[in-house]
mmCIF file of C-alpha atoms in Angstrom:
data_model
loop_
_atom_site.group_PDB
_atom_site.id
_atom_site.type_symbol
_atom_site.label_atom_id
_atom_site.label_comp_id
_atom_site.label_asym_id
_atom_site.label_seq_id
_atom_site.Cartn_x
_atom_site.Cartn_y
_atom_site.Cartn_z
ATOM 1 C CA MET P 1 -212.890 10.050 15.545
ATOM 2 C CA ALA P 2 -215.686 7.552 16.138
ATOM 3 C CA ILE P 3 -214.685 3.905 15.709
ATOM 4 C CA THR P 4 -216.161 0.594 16.525
ATOM 5 C CA ILE P 5 -214.372 -1.730 18.965
ATOM 6 C CA THR P 6 -216.030 -5.000 19.774
ATOM 7 C CA LEU P 7 -215.609 -6.335 23.295
ATOM 8 C CA PRO P 8 -215.942 -10.092 23.757
ATOM 9 C CA ASN P 9 -218.250 -11.400 26.522
ATOM 10 C CA ILE P 10 -215.894 -11.474 29.433
ATOM 11 C CA ASN P 11 -218.411 -10.584 32.105
ATOM 12 C CA GLY P 12 -218.404 -12.775 35.158
ATOM 13 C CA THR P 13 -215.439 -13.933 37.326
ATOM 14 C CA LEU P 14 -211.744 -14.077 36.498
ATOM 15 C CA GLU P 15 -209.182 -15.763 38.685
ATOM 16 C CA ALA P 16 -205.565 -14.553 38.669
ATOM 17 C CA GLY P 17 -202.759 -16.943 39.371
ATOM 18 C CA LEU P 18 -199.056 -17.550 39.109
ATOM 19 C CA ALA P 19 -195.021 -6.152 44.160
ATOM 20 C CA VAL P 20 -195.637 3.858 46.844
ATOM 21 C CA GLY P 21 -192.345 3.880 48.430
ATOM 22 C CA THR P 22 -189.242 3.891 46.356
ATOM 23 C CA ASP P 23 -190.921 2.477 43.249
ATOM 24 C CA PRO P 24 -191.380 5.552 41.020
ATOM 25 C CA SER P 25 -194.757 6.633 39.701
ATOM 26 C CA LEU P 26 -195.466 6.678 35.979
ATOM 27 C CA ALA P 27 -195.074 9.797 33.835
ATOM 28 C CA GLU P 28 -198.326 11.648 33.234
ATOM 29 C CA ALA P 29 -198.243 10.770 29.531
ATOM 30 C CA VAL P 30 -198.641 6.988 30.217
ATOM 31 C CA ARG P 31 -201.187 7.061 33.044
ATOM 32 C CA LEU P 32 -204.288 5.118 32.010
ATOM 33 C CA PRO P 33 -207.262 7.328 31.258
ATOM 34 C CA VAL P 34 -210.590 6.193 32.797
ATOM 35 C CA TRP P 35 -213.695 7.808 31.394
ATOM 36 C CA GLU P 36 -215.567 8.111 34.636
ATOM 37 C CA THR P 37 -218.841 9.464 33.212
ATOM 38 C CA ALA P 38 -219.166 6.866 30.550
ATOM 39 C CA THR P 39 -220.694 3.394 30.755
ATOM 40 C CA THR P 40 -218.239 0.713 31.722
ATOM 41 C CA ALA P 41 -218.271 -0.685 28.186
ATOM 42 C CA ASN P 42 -217.537 2.699 26.559
ATOM 43 C CA ALA P 43 -214.895 3.560 29.149
ATOM 44 C CA THR P 44 -213.217 0.212 28.434
ATOM 45 C CA LYS P 45 -213.267 0.744 24.596
ATOM 46 C CA ASP P 46 -211.835 4.269 25.142
ATOM 47 C CA ALA P 47 -209.028 2.974 27.311
ATOM 48 C CA ALA P 48 -208.221 0.211 24.866
ATOM 49 C CA GLN P 49 -208.082 2.627 21.948
ATOM 50 C CA TRP P 50 -205.889 5.027 23.900
ATOM 51 C CA VAL P 51 -203.477 2.284 24.871
ATOM 52 C CA TYR P 52 -203.308 1.075 21.302
ATOM 53 C CA GLU P 53 -202.370 4.542 20.041
ATOM 54 C CA LYS P 54 -199.840 5.058 22.809
ATOM 55 C CA PHE P 55 -198.050 1.751 22.459
ATOM 56 C CA LYS P 56 -198.760 0.547 18.864
ATOM 57 C CA ASN P 57 -195.063 0.695 18.005
ATOM 58 C CA THR P 58 -194.209 -1.962 20.636
ATOM 59 C CA PRO P 59 -193.942 -5.663 19.724
ATOM 60 C CA GLU P 60 -197.319 -7.279 19.066
ATOM 61 C CA ALA P 61 -197.259 -9.547 22.161
ATOM 62 C CA VAL P 62 -196.420 -6.551 24.360
ATOM 63 C CA LEU P 63 -199.154 -4.373 22.715
ATOM 64 C CA ARG P 64 -201.665 -7.123 23.222
ATOM 65 C CA THR P 65 -200.869 -7.260 26.962
ATOM 66 C CA TYR P 66 -201.099 -3.504 27.320
ATOM 67 C CA ILE P 67 -204.537 -3.513 25.760
ATOM 68 C CA ASN P 68 -205.878 -6.412 27.824
ATOM 69 C CA ALA P 69 -204.475 -4.871 30.939
ATOM 70 C CA ALA P 70 -206.434 -1.689 30.183
ATOM 71 C CA VAL P 71 -209.556 -3.794 29.736
ATOM 72 C CA ILE P 72 -209.218 -5.594 33.124
ATOM 73 C CA CYS P 73 -208.310 -2.349 34.880
ATOM 74 C CA VAL P 74 -211.560 -0.719 33.819
ATOM 75 C CA GLN P 75 -213.921 -3.671 33.578
ATOM 76 C CA GLY P 76 -212.480 -5.364 36.633
ATOM 77 C CA GLY P 77 -212.502 -2.232 38.766
ATOM 78 C CA LEU P 78 -208.713 -2.228 39.316
ATOM 79 C CA CYS P 79 -208.576 1.580 39.066
ATOM 80 C CA ARG P 80 -209.586 2.736 42.556
ATOM 81 C CA LYS P 81 -209.550 5.734 44.769
ATOM 82 C CA VAL P 82 -208.637 6.203 48.425
ATOM 83 C CA GLY P 83 -210.931 8.983 49.476
ATOM 84 C CA THR P 84 -210.595 11.492 46.658
ATOM 85 C CA SER P 85 -207.105 10.419 45.594
ATOM 86 C CA ASN P 86 -206.380 7.950 42.860
ATOM 87 C CA ASP P 87 -204.685 4.781 44.040
ATOM 88 C CA GLY P 88 -202.615 3.829 41.053
ATOM 89 C CA ASP P 89 -201.279 5.645 38.071
ATOM 90 C CA TRP P 90 -204.517 6.357 36.229
ATOM 91 C CA LYS P 91 -206.394 9.554 35.524
ATOM 92 C CA GLY P 92 -210.116 10.138 35.557
ATOM 93 C CA THR P 93 -211.706 11.966 32.613
ATOM 94 C CA THR P 94 -215.125 13.353 31.810
ATOM 95 C CA ALA P 95 -214.799 12.793 28.087
ATOM 96 C CA SER P 96 -213.084 10.476 25.668
ATOM 97 C CA ALA P 97 -209.277 10.503 25.811
ATOM 98 C CA CYS P 98 -209.121 9.550 22.081
ATOM 99 C CA THR P 99 -210.614 12.563 20.220
ATOM 100 C CA GLU P 100 -207.169 13.475 18.832
ATOM 101 C CA PHE P 101 -206.572 10.025 17.364
ATOM 102 C CA ASN P 102 -207.409 8.970 13.799
ATOM 103 C CA THR P 103 -207.724 5.272 14.505
ATOM 104 C CA THR P 104 -208.851 3.426 11.416
ATOM 105 C CA ALA P 105 -211.593 0.732 11.105
ATOM 106 C CA GLU P 106 -208.832 -1.753 10.381
ATOM 107 C CA GLU P 107 -206.974 -0.779 13.536
ATOM 108 C CA ALA P 108 -210.215 -0.981 15.538
ATOM 109 C CA ALA P 109 -210.643 -4.538 14.330
ATOM 110 C CA ARG P 110 -207.034 -5.223 15.342
ATOM 111 C CA ILE P 111 -207.756 -3.956 18.882
ATOM 112 C CA SER P 112 -210.913 -6.115 19.063
ATOM 113 C CA GLY P 113 -208.954 -9.131 17.897
ATOM 114 C CA TYR P 114 -206.471 -8.753 20.742
ATOM 115 C CA ILE P 115 -209.063 -8.825 23.461
ATOM 116 C CA SER P 116 -210.146 -12.208 24.744
ATOM 117 C CA ASN P 117 -210.861 -13.906 28.035
ATOM 118 C CA ASP P 118 -207.532 -15.717 27.986
ATOM 119 C CA ASN P 119 -205.542 -12.587 27.153
ATOM 120 C CA VAL P 120 -207.363 -10.554 29.807
ATOM 121 C CA GLN P 121 -206.631 -13.259 32.400
ATOM 122 C CA LYS P 122 -202.916 -13.250 31.476
ATOM 123 C CA ALA P 123 -202.711 -9.480 31.849
ATOM 124 C CA LEU P 124 -204.488 -9.662 35.191
ATOM 125 C CA THR P 125 -202.097 -12.344 36.424
ATOM 126 C CA LEU P 126 -199.124 -10.188 35.520
ATOM 127 C CA ILE P 127 -200.641 -7.174 37.325
ATOM 128 C CA VAL P 128 -201.174 -9.234 40.449
ATOM 129 C CA ALA P 129 -197.573 -10.528 40.187
ATOM 130 C CA THR P 130 -196.250 -6.933 40.276
ATOM 131 C CA LYS P 131 -198.256 -6.308 43.421
ATOM 132 C CA ALA P 132 -196.812 -9.401 45.063
ATOM 133 C CA ASN P 133 -193.367 -8.131 44.226
ATOM 134 C CA TRP P 134 -194.229 -4.783 45.761
ATOM 135 C CA TRP P 135 -195.485 -6.476 48.920
ATOM 136 C CA LEU P 136 -192.273 -8.459 49.277
ATOM 137 C CA THR P 137 -189.669 -6.023 47.915
ATOM 138 C CA ASN P 138 -191.268 -2.567 47.578
ATOM 139 C CA HIS P 139 -190.772 -2.619 43.782
ATOM 140 C CA THR P 140 -193.135 -3.651 41.023
ATOM 141 C CA GLY P 141 -190.473 -4.631 38.544
ATOM 142 C CA GLN P 142 -188.790 -1.564 37.043
ATOM 143 C CA ASN P 143 -185.351 -2.314 35.517
ATOM 144 C CA GLU P 144 -184.305 -5.684 36.775
ATOM 145 C CA VAL P 145 -187.265 -8.136 37.046
ATOM 146 C CA VAL P 146 -187.180 -10.553 39.895
ATOM 147 C CA GLY P 147 -189.482 -12.766 41.969
ATOM 148 C CA TYR P 148 -193.063 -13.581 41.017
ATOM 149 C CA THR P 149 -193.128 -10.980 38.219
ATOM 150 C CA LYS P 150 -190.146 -12.642 36.577
ATOM 151 C CA LYS P 151 -191.763 -16.068 36.877
ATOM 152 C CA VAL P 152 -194.989 -14.886 35.183
ATOM 153 C CA LEU P 153 -193.236 -12.912 32.473
ATOM 154 C CA THR P 154 -191.021 -15.941 31.663
ATOM 155 C CA ILE P 155 -194.044 -18.138 31.368
ATOM 156 C CA GLN P 156 -195.881 -15.649 29.164
ATOM 157 C CA PHE P 157 -193.001 -14.303 27.068
ATOM 158 C CA GLY P 158 -190.140 -16.761 27.355
ATOM 159 C CA MET P 159 -186.629 -16.435 28.805
ATOM 160 C CA GLN P 160 -185.622 -13.375 26.831
ATOM 161 C CA LEU P 161 -187.232 -10.431 28.709
ATOM 162 C CA THR P 162 -186.620 -7.388 26.575
ATOM 163 C CA SER P 163 -186.833 -3.768 27.799
ATOM 164 C CA ASP P 164 -190.216 -3.511 26.093
ATOM 165 C CA ILE P 165 -191.549 -6.377 28.127
ATOM 166 C CA VAL P 166 -190.144 -5.143 31.413
ATOM 167 C CA THR P 167 -191.428 -1.548 30.830
ATOM 168 C CA MET P 168 -194.887 -2.943 29.974
ATOM 169 C CA ALA P 169 -195.035 -4.991 33.211
ATOM 170 C CA HIS P 170 -193.979 -2.001 35.272
ATOM 171 C CA THR P 171 -196.509 0.243 33.595
ATOM 172 C CA ILE P 172 -199.587 -1.989 33.833
ATOM 173 C CA GLY P 173 -198.748 -2.842 37.346
ATOM 174 C CA HIS P 174 -198.816 0.862 38.251
ATOM 175 C CA TRP P 175 -202.217 1.375 36.562
ATOM 176 C CA ALA P 176 -203.938 -0.826 39.135
ATOM 177 C CA SER P 177 -204.719 -0.078 42.749
ATOM 178 C CA THR P 178 -202.185 -1.722 45.042
ATOM 179 C CA ILE P 179 -204.473 -1.551 48.035
ATOM 180 C CA ASN P 180 -207.318 -3.152 46.040
ATOM 181 C CA VAL P 181 -205.138 -6.124 45.056
ATOM 182 C CA LEU P 182 -203.888 -6.592 48.556
ATOM 183 C CA ARG P 183 -207.449 -6.635 49.826
ATOM 184 C CA MET P 184 -208.119 -9.395 47.342
ATOM 185 C CA ALA P 185 -205.182 -11.266 48.888
ATOM 186 C CA ASN P 186 -206.848 -10.952 52.281
ATOM 187 C CA ILE P 187 -204.225 -8.659 53.764
ATOM 188 C CA ARG P 188 -205.854 -7.273 56.894
ATOM 189 C CA GLY P 189 -205.830 -3.781 58.309
ATOM 190 C CA ILE P 190 -205.588 -1.785 55.108
ATOM 191 C CA ARG P 191 -207.740 1.048 53.898
ATOM 192 C CA ASN P 192 -210.921 0.775 51.886
ATOM 193 C CA VAL P 193 -210.872 1.838 48.225
ATOM 194 C CA LEU P 194 -213.627 3.248 45.979
ATOM 195 C CA ASP P 195 -214.154 1.869 42.435
ATOM 196 C CA ALA P 196 -213.725 4.378 39.658
ATOM 197 C CA SER P 197 -215.989 2.143 37.514
ATOM 198 C CA PRO P 198 -218.844 1.277 39.919
ATOM 199 C CA ASN P 199 -220.512 -0.924 37.271
ATOM 200 C CA ALA P 200 -217.482 -3.192 36.736
ATOM 201 C CA ALA P 201 -218.479 -6.277 34.735
ATOM 202 C CA ILE P 202 -215.752 -8.645 35.916
ATOM 203 C CA THR P 203 -215.374 -10.038 39.424
ATOM 204 C CA ILE P 204 -211.732 -10.779 40.200
ATOM 205 C CA THR P 205 -210.551 -13.542 42.563
ATOM 206 C CA LEU P 206 -207.057 -14.673 43.304
ATOM 207 C CA SER P 207 -206.049 -18.327 42.989
ATOM 208 C CA GLU P 208 -204.465 -20.065 45.998
ATOM 209 C CA ASP P 209 -201.151 -19.878 44.167
ATOM 210 C CA ALA P 210 -201.428 -16.100 43.888
ATOM 211 C CA LYS P 211 -202.602 -15.638 47.500
ATOM 212 C CA MET P 212 -199.615 -17.743 48.664
ATOM 213 C CA ARG P 213 -197.301 -15.018 47.272
ATOM 214 C CA PHE P 214 -198.740 -12.536 49.777
ATOM 215 C CA ASN P 215 -198.501 -14.873 52.767
ATOM 216 C CA SER P 216 -194.768 -14.251 53.254
ATOM 217 C CA MET P 217 -193.423 -11.631 55.620
ATOM 218 C CA PRO P 218 -193.459 -8.268 53.862
ATOM 219 C CA THR P 219 -190.538 -6.032 52.909
ATOM 220 C CA ALA P 220 -188.787 -4.426 55.932
ATOM 221 C CA THR P 221 -189.286 -7.513 58.154
ATOM 222 C CA HIS P 222 -186.398 -9.521 56.674
ATOM 223 C CA ARG P 223 -184.148 -9.036 59.720
ATOM 224 C CA LEU P 224 -186.827 -10.418 62.005
ATOM 225 C CA VAL P 225 -187.257 -13.423 59.702
ATOM 226 C CA VAL P 226 -183.483 -14.051 59.854
ATOM 227 C CA ALA P 227 -183.363 -13.568 63.589
ATOM 228 C CA TYR P 228 -186.300 -15.966 64.154
ATOM 229 C CA GLU P 229 -184.850 -18.736 61.984
ATOM 230 C CA SER P 230 -181.435 -18.294 63.467
ATOM 231 C CA ALA P 231 -182.819 -18.437 66.972
ATOM 232 C CA LYS P 232 -184.574 -21.675 66.162
ATOM 233 C CA ARG P 233 -181.294 -23.188 65.004
ATOM 234 C CA LEU P 234 -179.371 -21.940 67.927
ATOM 235 C CA THR P 235 -181.824 -23.092 70.592
ATOM 236 C CA ARG P 236 -181.881 -26.560 69.070
ATOM 237 C CA SER P 237 -178.084 -26.843 69.117
ATOM 238 C CA PRO P 238 -176.175 -28.543 71.989
ATOM 239 C CA VAL P 239 -173.977 -25.375 72.232
ATOM 240 C CA VAL P 240 -176.866 -23.270 73.328
ATOM 241 C CA LYS P 241 -176.054 -24.172 76.969
ATOM 242 C CA LEU P 242 -172.680 -22.520 76.472
ATOM 243 C CA CYS P 243 -174.154 -19.273 75.143
ATOM 244 C CA PRO P 244 -174.751 -16.644 77.850
ATOM 245 C CA GLY P 245 -178.009 -14.741 77.373
ATOM 246 C CA ALA P 246 -179.399 -17.183 74.890
ATOM 247 C CA SER P 247 -182.703 -16.942 76.655
ATOM 248 C CA ASP P 248 -183.043 -13.398 75.257
ATOM 249 C CA PHE P 249 -183.943 -14.901 71.980
ATOM 250 C CA ALA P 250 -187.322 -15.874 73.486
ATOM 251 C CA SER P 251 -188.518 -12.312 72.944
ATOM 252 C CA ILE P 252 -188.236 -12.790 69.162
ATOM 253 C CA VAL P 253 -191.171 -15.275 69.204
ATOM 254 C CA PRO P 254 -193.795 -12.745 70.427
ATOM 255 C CA MET P 255 -192.303 -10.084 68.135
ATOM 256 C CA ARG P 256 -192.784 -12.354 65.115
ATOM 257 C CA ALA P 257 -196.306 -13.240 66.301
ATOM 258 C CA GLY P 258 -197.207 -9.579 66.497
ATOM 259 C CA VAL P 259 -195.986 -8.908 62.963
ATOM 260 C CA LEU P 260 -197.946 -11.967 61.627
ATOM 261 C CA GLU P 261 -201.054 -10.679 63.322
ATOM 262 C CA SER P 262 -200.884 -7.298 61.515
ATOM 263 C CA LEU P 263 -198.646 -7.628 58.452
ATOM 264 C CA SER P 264 -199.773 -4.382 56.854
ATOM 265 C CA LYS P 265 -198.551 -2.349 59.852
ATOM 266 C CA HIS P 266 -195.079 -3.756 59.434
ATOM 267 C CA HIS P 267 -194.681 -3.224 55.720
ATOM 268 C CA ILE P 268 -192.300 -0.435 54.712
ATOM 269 C CA GLY P 269 -195.382 1.263 53.148
ATOM 270 C CA ALA P 270 -197.448 0.830 56.299
ATOM 271 C CA SER P 271 -198.640 4.464 56.505
ATOM 272 C CA TYR P 272 -199.808 4.319 52.849
ATOM 273 C CA LEU P 273 -201.549 0.977 53.349
ATOM 274 C CA THR P 274 -203.310 1.718 56.657
ATOM 275 C CA GLY P 275 -203.810 5.477 56.497
ATOM 276 C CA THR P 276 -202.230 5.865 59.878
ATOM 277 C CA ASP P 277 -198.773 6.789 61.081
ATOM 278 C CA CYS P 278 -197.221 3.371 61.790
ATOM 279 C CA SER P 279 -193.887 3.449 63.604
ATOM 280 C CA ASN P 280 -192.268 0.056 63.978
ATOM 281 C CA GLU P 281 -188.860 1.211 65.041
ATOM 282 C CA SER P 282 -189.203 -0.252 68.531
ATOM 283 C CA TRP P 283 -189.370 -3.920 67.460
ATOM 284 C CA ARG P 284 -186.760 -3.285 64.698
ATOM 285 C CA ALA P 285 -184.428 -1.877 67.306
ATOM 286 C CA ARG P 286 -184.961 -4.917 69.547
ATOM 287 C CA VAL P 287 -184.279 -7.314 66.697
ATOM 288 C CA ALA P 288 -181.132 -5.338 65.762
ATOM 289 C CA ILE P 289 -179.878 -5.631 69.354
ATOM 290 C CA GLN P 290 -180.505 -9.353 69.425
ATOM 291 C CA THR P 291 -178.958 -10.079 66.018
ATOM 292 C CA SER P 292 -175.954 -7.822 66.712
ATOM 293 C CA HIS P 293 -175.390 -9.508 70.068
ATOM 294 C CA TRP P 294 -175.206 -12.924 68.494
ATOM 295 C CA GLY P 295 -173.339 -11.753 65.403
ATOM 296 C CA ILE P 296 -176.102 -12.792 62.960
ATOM 297 C CA LEU P 297 -175.617 -11.423 59.508
ATOM 298 C CA PRO P 298 -178.569 -10.441 57.255
ATOM 299 C CA ASP P 299 -178.365 -13.672 55.302
ATOM 300 C CA GLY P 300 -178.692 -15.716 58.509
ATOM 301 C CA ASP P 301 -175.021 -16.695 58.864
ATOM 302 C CA ARG P 302 -173.008 -15.881 61.940
ATOM 303 C CA LYS P 303 -169.819 -13.810 62.022
ATOM 304 C CA SER P 304 -166.706 -15.961 62.328
#
């Protein structure tokens, strides 16, 4: 059914501010459709209508975020490909995904009313937050919400995070290309991605606050972080002279430097990010030997 959805003028640049692997992909039924052969404007309207019909029974604030997330995913080029494979839980189409829907003119006006520069920016910020969580924990926020995603959701929705809110955050985070967002965050050594909407109208940048979330050591390097911090404390302590083999901790410094030089190769999803077979078991084994020798526990404490 042909309807009219009005898109506000949100061309230009948007800045997002304020987490493959074990995080499960979305079911086919909720993967965002991207009309690849349409103009960016028509593809955006189609995605917004599809999202409205799929999620119109959710609370209004949740529905609004779903719709604005679809807008930024299409207009901001967040739906990307790595080679011929989609990076993110979206599906390319050669026709409208909404032919089966009987969306009314009143509902079309409701969709249009939800879309604004401010609402799109909020949805974008939430998407970026899920990618920061993935970088640090290998999860985008399914079930229990933690970290940056929780912070952003609390700011946008309040302290009571319902299952509808949590599911929405997980879903929209999966629509967007993880590699694309990490490239925006200046993570080096990761693969190139191709835009499914080559005429994207919005240029996305990340605020310094958002980039800061990606500056921490990635998931799978926690033991090295603990070993490094523990070694610093030990070597500054007067008892270090009484510890045989304390000089062995010196090897942790170059190990940490090597990880910092190429963070993507040391993420638990390194092969996905880089496109190469990255094996980091050697340095992990060395760290394990050091920490076990000194009785350092994962939280940085020492065994009694």
